[in-house]
Short mmCIF file of C-alpha atoms in Angstrom, two decimals:
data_model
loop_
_atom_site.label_atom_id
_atom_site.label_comp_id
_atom_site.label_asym_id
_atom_site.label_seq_id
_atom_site.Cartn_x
_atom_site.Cartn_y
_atom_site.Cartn_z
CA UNK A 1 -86.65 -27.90 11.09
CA UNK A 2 -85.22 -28.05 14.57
CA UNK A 3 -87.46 -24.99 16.22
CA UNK A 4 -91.05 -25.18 16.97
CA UNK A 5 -92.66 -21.71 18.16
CA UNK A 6 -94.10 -21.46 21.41
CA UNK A 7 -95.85 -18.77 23.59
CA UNK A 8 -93.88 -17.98 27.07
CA UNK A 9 -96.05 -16.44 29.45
CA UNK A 10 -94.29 -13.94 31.81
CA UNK A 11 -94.44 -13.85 35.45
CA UNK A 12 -97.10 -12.19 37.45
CA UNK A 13 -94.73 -10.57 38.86
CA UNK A 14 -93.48 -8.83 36.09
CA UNK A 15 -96.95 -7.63 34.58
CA UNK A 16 -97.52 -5.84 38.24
CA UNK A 17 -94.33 -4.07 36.92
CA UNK A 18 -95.03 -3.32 33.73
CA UNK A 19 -98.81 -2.35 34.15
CA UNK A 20 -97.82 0.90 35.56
CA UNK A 21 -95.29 1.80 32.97
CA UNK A 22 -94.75 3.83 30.00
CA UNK A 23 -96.13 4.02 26.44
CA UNK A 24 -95.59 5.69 23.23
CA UNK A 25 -97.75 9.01 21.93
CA UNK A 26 -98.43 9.13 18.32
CA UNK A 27 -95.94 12.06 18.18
CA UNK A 28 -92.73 9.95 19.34
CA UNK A 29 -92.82 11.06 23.10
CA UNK A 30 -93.27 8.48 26.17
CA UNK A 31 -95.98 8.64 27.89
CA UNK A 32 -97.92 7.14 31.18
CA UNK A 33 -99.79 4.10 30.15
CA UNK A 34 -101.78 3.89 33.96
CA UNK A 35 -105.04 5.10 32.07
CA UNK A 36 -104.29 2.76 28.93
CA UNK A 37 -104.51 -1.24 27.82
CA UNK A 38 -102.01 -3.12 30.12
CA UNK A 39 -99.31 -4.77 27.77
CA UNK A 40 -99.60 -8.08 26.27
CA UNK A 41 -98.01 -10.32 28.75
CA UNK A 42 -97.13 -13.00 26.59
CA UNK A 43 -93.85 -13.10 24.04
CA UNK A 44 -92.87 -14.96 21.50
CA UNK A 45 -89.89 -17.53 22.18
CA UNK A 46 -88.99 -20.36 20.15
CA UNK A 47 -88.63 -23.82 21.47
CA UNK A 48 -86.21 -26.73 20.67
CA UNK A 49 -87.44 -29.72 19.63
CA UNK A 50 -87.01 -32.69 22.09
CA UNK A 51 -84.57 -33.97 19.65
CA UNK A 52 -82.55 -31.40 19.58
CA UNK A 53 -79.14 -30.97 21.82
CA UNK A 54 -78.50 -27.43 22.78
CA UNK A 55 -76.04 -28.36 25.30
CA UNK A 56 -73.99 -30.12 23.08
CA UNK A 57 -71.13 -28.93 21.04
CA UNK A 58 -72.24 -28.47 17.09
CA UNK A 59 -70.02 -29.97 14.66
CA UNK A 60 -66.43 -28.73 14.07
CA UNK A 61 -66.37 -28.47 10.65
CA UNK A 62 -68.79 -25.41 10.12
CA UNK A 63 -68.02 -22.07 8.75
CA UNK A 64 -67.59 -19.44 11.39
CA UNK A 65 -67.63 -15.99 10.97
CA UNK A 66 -65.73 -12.81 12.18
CA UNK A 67 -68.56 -10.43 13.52
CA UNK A 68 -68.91 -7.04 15.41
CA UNK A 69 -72.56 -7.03 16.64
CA UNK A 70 -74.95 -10.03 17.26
CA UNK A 71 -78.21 -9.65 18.17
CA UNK A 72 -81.27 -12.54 19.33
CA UNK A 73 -84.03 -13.48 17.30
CA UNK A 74 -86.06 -14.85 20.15
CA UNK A 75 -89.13 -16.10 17.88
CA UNK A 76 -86.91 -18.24 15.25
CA UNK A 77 -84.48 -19.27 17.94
CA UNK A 78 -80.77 -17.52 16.08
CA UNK A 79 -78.48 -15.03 17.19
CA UNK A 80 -77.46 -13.13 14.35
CA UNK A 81 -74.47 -11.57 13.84
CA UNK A 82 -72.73 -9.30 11.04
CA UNK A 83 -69.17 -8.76 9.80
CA UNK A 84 -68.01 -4.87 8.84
CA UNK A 85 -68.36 -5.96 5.37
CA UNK A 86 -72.21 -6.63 6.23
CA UNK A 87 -72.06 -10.20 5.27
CA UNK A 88 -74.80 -11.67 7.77
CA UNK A 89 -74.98 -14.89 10.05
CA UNK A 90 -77.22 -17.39 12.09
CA UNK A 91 -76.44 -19.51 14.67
CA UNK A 92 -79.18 -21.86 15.87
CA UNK A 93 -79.15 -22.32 19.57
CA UNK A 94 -80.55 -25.77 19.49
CA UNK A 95 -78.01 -26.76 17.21
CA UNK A 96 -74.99 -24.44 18.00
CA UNK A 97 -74.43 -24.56 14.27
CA UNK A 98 -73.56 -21.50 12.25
CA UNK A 99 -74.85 -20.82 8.89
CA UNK A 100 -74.27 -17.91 6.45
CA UNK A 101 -77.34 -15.54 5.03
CA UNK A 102 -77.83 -12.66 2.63
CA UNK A 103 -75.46 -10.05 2.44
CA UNK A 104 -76.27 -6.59 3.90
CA UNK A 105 -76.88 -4.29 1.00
CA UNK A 106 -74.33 -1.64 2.06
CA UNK A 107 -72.23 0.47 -0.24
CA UNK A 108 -69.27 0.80 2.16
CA UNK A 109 -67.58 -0.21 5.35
CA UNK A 110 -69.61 -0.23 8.36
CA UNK A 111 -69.01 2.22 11.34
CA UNK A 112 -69.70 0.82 14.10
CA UNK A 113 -72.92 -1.27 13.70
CA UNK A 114 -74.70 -2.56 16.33
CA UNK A 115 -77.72 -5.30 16.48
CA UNK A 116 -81.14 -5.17 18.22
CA UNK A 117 -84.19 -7.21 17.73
CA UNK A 118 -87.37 -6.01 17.42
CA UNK A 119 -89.92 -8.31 18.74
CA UNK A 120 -93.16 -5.94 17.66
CA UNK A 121 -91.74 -6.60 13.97
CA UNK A 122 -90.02 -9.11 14.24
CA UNK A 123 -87.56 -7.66 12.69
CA UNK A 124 -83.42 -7.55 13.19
CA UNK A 125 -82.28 -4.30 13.73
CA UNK A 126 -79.16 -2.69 12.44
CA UNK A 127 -77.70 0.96 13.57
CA UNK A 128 -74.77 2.74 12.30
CA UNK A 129 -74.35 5.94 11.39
CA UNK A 130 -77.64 7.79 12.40
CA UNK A 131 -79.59 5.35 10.31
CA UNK A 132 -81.21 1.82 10.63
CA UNK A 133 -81.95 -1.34 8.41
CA UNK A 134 -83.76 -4.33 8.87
CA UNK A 135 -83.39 -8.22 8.49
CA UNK A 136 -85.90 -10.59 8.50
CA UNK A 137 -84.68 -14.22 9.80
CA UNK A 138 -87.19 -15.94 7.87
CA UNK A 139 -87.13 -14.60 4.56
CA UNK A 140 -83.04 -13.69 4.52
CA UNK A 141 -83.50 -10.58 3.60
CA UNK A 142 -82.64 -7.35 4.50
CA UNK A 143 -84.23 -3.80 3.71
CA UNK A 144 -81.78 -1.12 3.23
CA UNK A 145 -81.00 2.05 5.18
CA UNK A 146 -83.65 4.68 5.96
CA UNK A 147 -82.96 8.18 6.77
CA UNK A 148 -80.25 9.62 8.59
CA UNK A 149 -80.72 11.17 12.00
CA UNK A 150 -77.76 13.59 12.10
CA UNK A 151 -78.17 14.95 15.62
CA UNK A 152 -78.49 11.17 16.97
CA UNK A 153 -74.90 10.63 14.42
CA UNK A 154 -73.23 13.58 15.41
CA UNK A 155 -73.74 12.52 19.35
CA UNK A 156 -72.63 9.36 18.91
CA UNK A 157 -74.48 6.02 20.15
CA UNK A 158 -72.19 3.60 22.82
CA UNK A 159 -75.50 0.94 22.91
CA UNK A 160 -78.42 0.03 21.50
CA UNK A 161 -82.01 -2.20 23.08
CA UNK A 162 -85.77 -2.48 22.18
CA UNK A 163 -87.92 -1.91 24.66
CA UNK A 164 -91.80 -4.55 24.11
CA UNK A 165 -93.87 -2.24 26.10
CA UNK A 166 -93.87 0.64 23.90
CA UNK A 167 -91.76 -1.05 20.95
CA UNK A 168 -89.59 1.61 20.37
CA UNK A 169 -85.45 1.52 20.08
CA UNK A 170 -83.69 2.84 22.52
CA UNK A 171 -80.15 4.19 22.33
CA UNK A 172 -77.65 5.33 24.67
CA UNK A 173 -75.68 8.35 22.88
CA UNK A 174 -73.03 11.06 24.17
CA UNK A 175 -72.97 12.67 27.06
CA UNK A 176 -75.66 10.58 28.53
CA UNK A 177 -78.34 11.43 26.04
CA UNK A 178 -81.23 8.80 25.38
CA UNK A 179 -82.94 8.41 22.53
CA UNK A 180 -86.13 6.43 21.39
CA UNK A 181 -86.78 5.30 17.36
CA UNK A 182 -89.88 3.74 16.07
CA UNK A 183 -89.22 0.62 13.42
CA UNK A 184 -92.39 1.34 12.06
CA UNK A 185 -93.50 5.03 12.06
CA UNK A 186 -89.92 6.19 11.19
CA UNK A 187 -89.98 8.45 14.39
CA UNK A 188 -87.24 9.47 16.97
CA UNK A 189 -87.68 11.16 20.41
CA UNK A 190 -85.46 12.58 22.74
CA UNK A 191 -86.30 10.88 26.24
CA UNK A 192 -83.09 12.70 28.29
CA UNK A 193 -80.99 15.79 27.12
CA UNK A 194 -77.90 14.32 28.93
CA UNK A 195 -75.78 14.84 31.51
CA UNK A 196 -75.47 18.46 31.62
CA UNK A 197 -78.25 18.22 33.81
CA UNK A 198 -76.40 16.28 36.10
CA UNK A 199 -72.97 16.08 38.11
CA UNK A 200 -70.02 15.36 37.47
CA UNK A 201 -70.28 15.40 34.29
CA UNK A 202 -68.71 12.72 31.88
CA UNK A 203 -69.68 10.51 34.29
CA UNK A 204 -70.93 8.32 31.59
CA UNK A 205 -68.22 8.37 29.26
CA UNK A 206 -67.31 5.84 26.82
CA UNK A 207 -69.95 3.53 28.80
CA UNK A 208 -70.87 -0.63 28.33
CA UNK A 209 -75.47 -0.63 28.55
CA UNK A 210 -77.59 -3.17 28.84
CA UNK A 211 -81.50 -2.98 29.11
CA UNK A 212 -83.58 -4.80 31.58
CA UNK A 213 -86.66 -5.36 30.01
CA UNK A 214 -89.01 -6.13 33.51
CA UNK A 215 -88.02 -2.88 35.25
CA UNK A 216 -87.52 -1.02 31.67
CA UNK A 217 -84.36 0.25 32.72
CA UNK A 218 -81.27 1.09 31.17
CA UNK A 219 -78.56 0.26 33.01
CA UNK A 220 -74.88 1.73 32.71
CA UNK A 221 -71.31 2.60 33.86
CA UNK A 222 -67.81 3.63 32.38
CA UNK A 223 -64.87 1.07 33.17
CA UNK A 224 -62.84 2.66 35.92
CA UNK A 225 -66.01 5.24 37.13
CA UNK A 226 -67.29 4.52 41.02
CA UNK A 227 -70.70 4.19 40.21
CA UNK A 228 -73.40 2.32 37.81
CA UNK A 229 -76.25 4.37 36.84
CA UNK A 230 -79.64 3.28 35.49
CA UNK A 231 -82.08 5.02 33.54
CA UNK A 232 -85.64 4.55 33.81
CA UNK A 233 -88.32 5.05 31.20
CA UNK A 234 -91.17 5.55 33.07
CA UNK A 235 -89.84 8.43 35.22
CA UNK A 236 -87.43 9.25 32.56
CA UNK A 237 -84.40 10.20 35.13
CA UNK A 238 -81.20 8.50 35.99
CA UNK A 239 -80.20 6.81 38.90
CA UNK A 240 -77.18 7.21 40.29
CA UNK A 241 -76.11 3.58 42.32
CA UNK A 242 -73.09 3.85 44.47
CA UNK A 243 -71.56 0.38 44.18
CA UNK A 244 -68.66 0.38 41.55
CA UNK A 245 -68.46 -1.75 38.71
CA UNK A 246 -66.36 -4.08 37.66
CA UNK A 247 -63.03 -3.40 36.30
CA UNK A 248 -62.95 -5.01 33.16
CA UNK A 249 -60.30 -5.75 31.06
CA UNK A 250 -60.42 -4.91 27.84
CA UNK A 251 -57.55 -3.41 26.24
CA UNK A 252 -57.63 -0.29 24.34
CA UNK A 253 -61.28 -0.08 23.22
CA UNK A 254 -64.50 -2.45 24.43
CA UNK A 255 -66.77 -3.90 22.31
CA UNK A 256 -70.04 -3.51 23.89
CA UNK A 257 -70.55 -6.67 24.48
CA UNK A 258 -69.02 -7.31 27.45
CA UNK A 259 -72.54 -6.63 29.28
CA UNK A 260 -76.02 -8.17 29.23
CA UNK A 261 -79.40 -8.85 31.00
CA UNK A 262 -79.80 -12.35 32.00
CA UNK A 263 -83.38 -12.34 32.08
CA UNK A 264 -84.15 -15.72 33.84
CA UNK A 265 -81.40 -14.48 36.53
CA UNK A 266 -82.19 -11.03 36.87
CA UNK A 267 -79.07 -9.50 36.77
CA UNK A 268 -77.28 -8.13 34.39
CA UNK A 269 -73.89 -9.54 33.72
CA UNK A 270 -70.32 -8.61 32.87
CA UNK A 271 -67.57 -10.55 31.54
CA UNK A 272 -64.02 -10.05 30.50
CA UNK A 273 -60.51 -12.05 30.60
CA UNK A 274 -61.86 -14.21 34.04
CA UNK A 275 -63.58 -11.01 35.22
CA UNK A 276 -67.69 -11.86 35.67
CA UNK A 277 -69.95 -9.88 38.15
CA UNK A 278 -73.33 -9.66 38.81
CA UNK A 279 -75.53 -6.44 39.21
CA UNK A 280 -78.62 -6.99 41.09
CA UNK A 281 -81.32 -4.24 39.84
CA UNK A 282 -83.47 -4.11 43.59
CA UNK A 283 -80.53 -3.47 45.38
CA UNK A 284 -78.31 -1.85 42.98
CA UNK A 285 -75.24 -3.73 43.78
CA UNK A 286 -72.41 -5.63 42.15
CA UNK A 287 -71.58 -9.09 42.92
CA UNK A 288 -68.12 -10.80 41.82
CA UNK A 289 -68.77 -14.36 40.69
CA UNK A 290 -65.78 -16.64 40.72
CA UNK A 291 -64.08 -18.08 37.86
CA UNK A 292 -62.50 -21.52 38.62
CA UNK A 293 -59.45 -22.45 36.49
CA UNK A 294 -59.83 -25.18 34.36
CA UNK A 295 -60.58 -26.46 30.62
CA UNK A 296 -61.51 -23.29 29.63
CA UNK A 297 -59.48 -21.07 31.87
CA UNK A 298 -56.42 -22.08 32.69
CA UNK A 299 -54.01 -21.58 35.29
CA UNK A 300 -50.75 -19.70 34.57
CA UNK A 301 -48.14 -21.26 33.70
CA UNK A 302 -45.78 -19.61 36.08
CA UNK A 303 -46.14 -17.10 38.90
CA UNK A 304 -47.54 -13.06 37.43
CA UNK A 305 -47.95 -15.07 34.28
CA UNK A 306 -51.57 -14.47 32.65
CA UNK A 307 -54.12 -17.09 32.32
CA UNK A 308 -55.26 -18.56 28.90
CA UNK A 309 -57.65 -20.77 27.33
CA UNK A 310 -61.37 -19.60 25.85
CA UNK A 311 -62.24 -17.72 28.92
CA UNK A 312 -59.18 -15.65 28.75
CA UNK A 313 -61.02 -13.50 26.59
CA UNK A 314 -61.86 -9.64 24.86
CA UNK A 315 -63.93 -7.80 23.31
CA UNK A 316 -66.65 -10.39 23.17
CA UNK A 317 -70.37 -10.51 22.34
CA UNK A 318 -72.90 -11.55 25.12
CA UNK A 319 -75.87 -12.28 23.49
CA UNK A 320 -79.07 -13.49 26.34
CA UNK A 321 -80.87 -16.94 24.75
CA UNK A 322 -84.09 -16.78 25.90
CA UNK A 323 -84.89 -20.57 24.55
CA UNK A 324 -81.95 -22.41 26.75
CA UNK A 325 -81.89 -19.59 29.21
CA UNK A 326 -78.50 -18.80 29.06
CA UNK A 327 -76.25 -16.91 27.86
CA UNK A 328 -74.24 -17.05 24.85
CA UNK A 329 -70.17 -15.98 24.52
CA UNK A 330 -68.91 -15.49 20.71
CA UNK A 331 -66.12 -13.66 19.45
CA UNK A 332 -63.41 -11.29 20.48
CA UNK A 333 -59.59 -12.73 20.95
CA UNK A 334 -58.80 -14.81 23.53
CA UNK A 335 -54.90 -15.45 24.95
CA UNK A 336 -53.18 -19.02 24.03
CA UNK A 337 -49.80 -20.42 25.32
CA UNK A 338 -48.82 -19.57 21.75
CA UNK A 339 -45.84 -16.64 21.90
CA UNK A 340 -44.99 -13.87 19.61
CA UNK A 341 -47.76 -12.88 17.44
CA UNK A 342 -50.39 -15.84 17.88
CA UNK A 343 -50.27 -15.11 21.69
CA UNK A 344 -53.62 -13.28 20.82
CA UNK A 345 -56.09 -15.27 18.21
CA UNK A 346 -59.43 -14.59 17.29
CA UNK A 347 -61.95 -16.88 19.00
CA UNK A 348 -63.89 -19.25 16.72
CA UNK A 349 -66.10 -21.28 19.50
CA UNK A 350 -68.89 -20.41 21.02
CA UNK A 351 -69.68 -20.42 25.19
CA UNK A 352 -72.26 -20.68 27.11
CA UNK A 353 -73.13 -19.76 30.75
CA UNK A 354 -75.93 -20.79 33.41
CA UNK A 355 -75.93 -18.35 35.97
CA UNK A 356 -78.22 -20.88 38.15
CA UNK A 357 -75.49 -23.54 37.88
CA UNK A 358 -72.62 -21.11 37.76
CA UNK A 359 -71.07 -23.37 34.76
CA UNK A 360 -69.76 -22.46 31.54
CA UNK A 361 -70.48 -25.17 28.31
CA UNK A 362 -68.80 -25.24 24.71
CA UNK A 363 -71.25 -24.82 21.73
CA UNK A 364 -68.88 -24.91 19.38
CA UNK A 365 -65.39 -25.71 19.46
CA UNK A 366 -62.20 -23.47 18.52
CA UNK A 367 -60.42 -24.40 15.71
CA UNK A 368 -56.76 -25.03 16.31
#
């Protein structure tokens, strides 16, 4: 095998944070954890072996696979990812190599679905359509759907994270409502009714989320809005930060994927077609970060033409590798020199990007 298991022990730091947080009631609802057992400080993260290359490209004749939603395993070390006909993926991130696993056991085409790993389970997470089932790295195998939540289906749900502390789901649904699901006791909550407590309202629609696991904080903001809003779960309100976001391009629809939480930066991070900014959670503030041209984002060819190359990219997955600290690029379509039709091809490499060095690597070459 090319992972070992290892214990990472968090920050001071970020215990001081978390000892004052939130926890789970036996009846779904979040609670104040001041008068109960501080949180384990200590997670699970796989480690490469001192043979292994993670900065090195895998080999380019592997299988790669067309996915929606990717998710990271941190305690087996793969990001795995799933196609809408729920055939299932790994991709080791000390050997950027991709390798197919079981099928999802799914009856028809997937709406939506959308990846989050459980960490108190241990468990791979998949949501669509009100419901969830779970994937176990190790054994390759997934349990089917449970029960449909048909308020939490009917509202809709733009993003999906698992928060350690009180190892429940959380999802980001319609109108700004948050909701909370327990992988093992079956249970949902309500944590916010939405923004019709708020103003303006749709001030949150159609929105990119990510989840920054120190502060236990959603954070998110609607392409084209003026502000970015975060959404805490100890006090349970949002925040409304008045520094506007980045205006990503991404064609008709987003992915999702286009932000993340770089937890060894502490920022969260979008990215799209040359586009990459930086939110800093203390001061609730974007940050443009500047894309050079070069291999992997070139120049164009003539003056108001559009840049190409793997970083000329769409509707991609950002998926934060805890192991290499880093984080990992995969999928979407990315613009070639190519005219006509084959202007726009699906990507088939992987990146990855070091927001301490600023520099972007290959893991895994496109196929030409």
């Amino acid at each position: 095998m090319s992972i070992r298991i290892g214990a990472t022990v968090l920050c001071l730091a970020a215990s001081l944070v978390l000892a004052g947080t939130t926890g789970v009631q036996a009846n779904g609802s979040i609670a104040s954890t001041r008068d109960q057992p501080a949180p384990s400080a200590t997670t699970e993260v796989a480690q490469c072996r001192p043979a292994a290359t993670p900065n090195r490209p895998g080999p380019d004749a592997q299988p790669r696979p067309e996915f929606e939603t990717a998710a990271m395993d941190t305690e087996s070390g793969k990001i795995v990812a799933v196609e809408w006909d729920g055939s299932t993926w790994r991709f080791n991130v000390c050997t950027n190599t991709w390798r197919r696993g079981a099928r999802l056991p799914v009856a028809s085409f997937l709406a939506s679905p959308q990846l989050v790993y459980a960490s108190g389970r241990d468990r791979i997470l998949l949501y669509a359509g009100g419901a969830f089932a779970q994937y176990s790295v190790e054994r390759d195998r997934w349990t089917g759907f449970g029960a449909v939540n048909k308020r939490v289906k009917r509202a809709g749900v733009y993003g999906v994270a698992y928060d350690r502390v009180s190892k429940r789901v959380l999802l980001l649904g319609g109108q700004a409502t948050v909701w909370s699901y327990s992988p093992v006791t079956k249970a949902w909550a309500r944590l916010h009714k939405g923004n019709e407590a708020l103003a303006p309202r749709q001030w949150l629609d159609w929105p990119l989320m990510t989840f920054d696991p120190t502060r236990r904080e959603l954070i998110a903001f609607s392409i084209g809005r003026k502000a970015t809003w975060t959404f805490s779960l100890e006090t349970r309100r949002w925040t409304r930060h008045d520094s506007r976001p980045p205006e990503l391009v991404v064609g008709w629809v987003r992915s999702g994927g286009e932000l993340v939480f770089d937890v060894a930066a502490d920022r969260a991070l979008a990215y799209s077609y040359g586009l990459l900014a930086a939110f800093n959670p203390d001061r609730g503030r974007w940050r443009r970060i500047e894309v050079p041209y070069g291999p992997l984002f070139g120049a164009p060819a003539k003056p108001g033409g559009a840049p190409t190359g793997a970083l000329a990219r769409t509707h991609e997955r950002m998926v934060y590798d805890p192991v290499n600290e880093r984080v990992v690029m995969m999928g979407g379509e990315i613009r070639t020199r190519a005219t006509g039709e084959r202007t726009w091809q699906e990507a088939t490499d992987v990146l990855a990007y070091k927001y301490a060095t600023n520099r972007w690597r290959k893991l895994v070459r496109r196929l030409r």
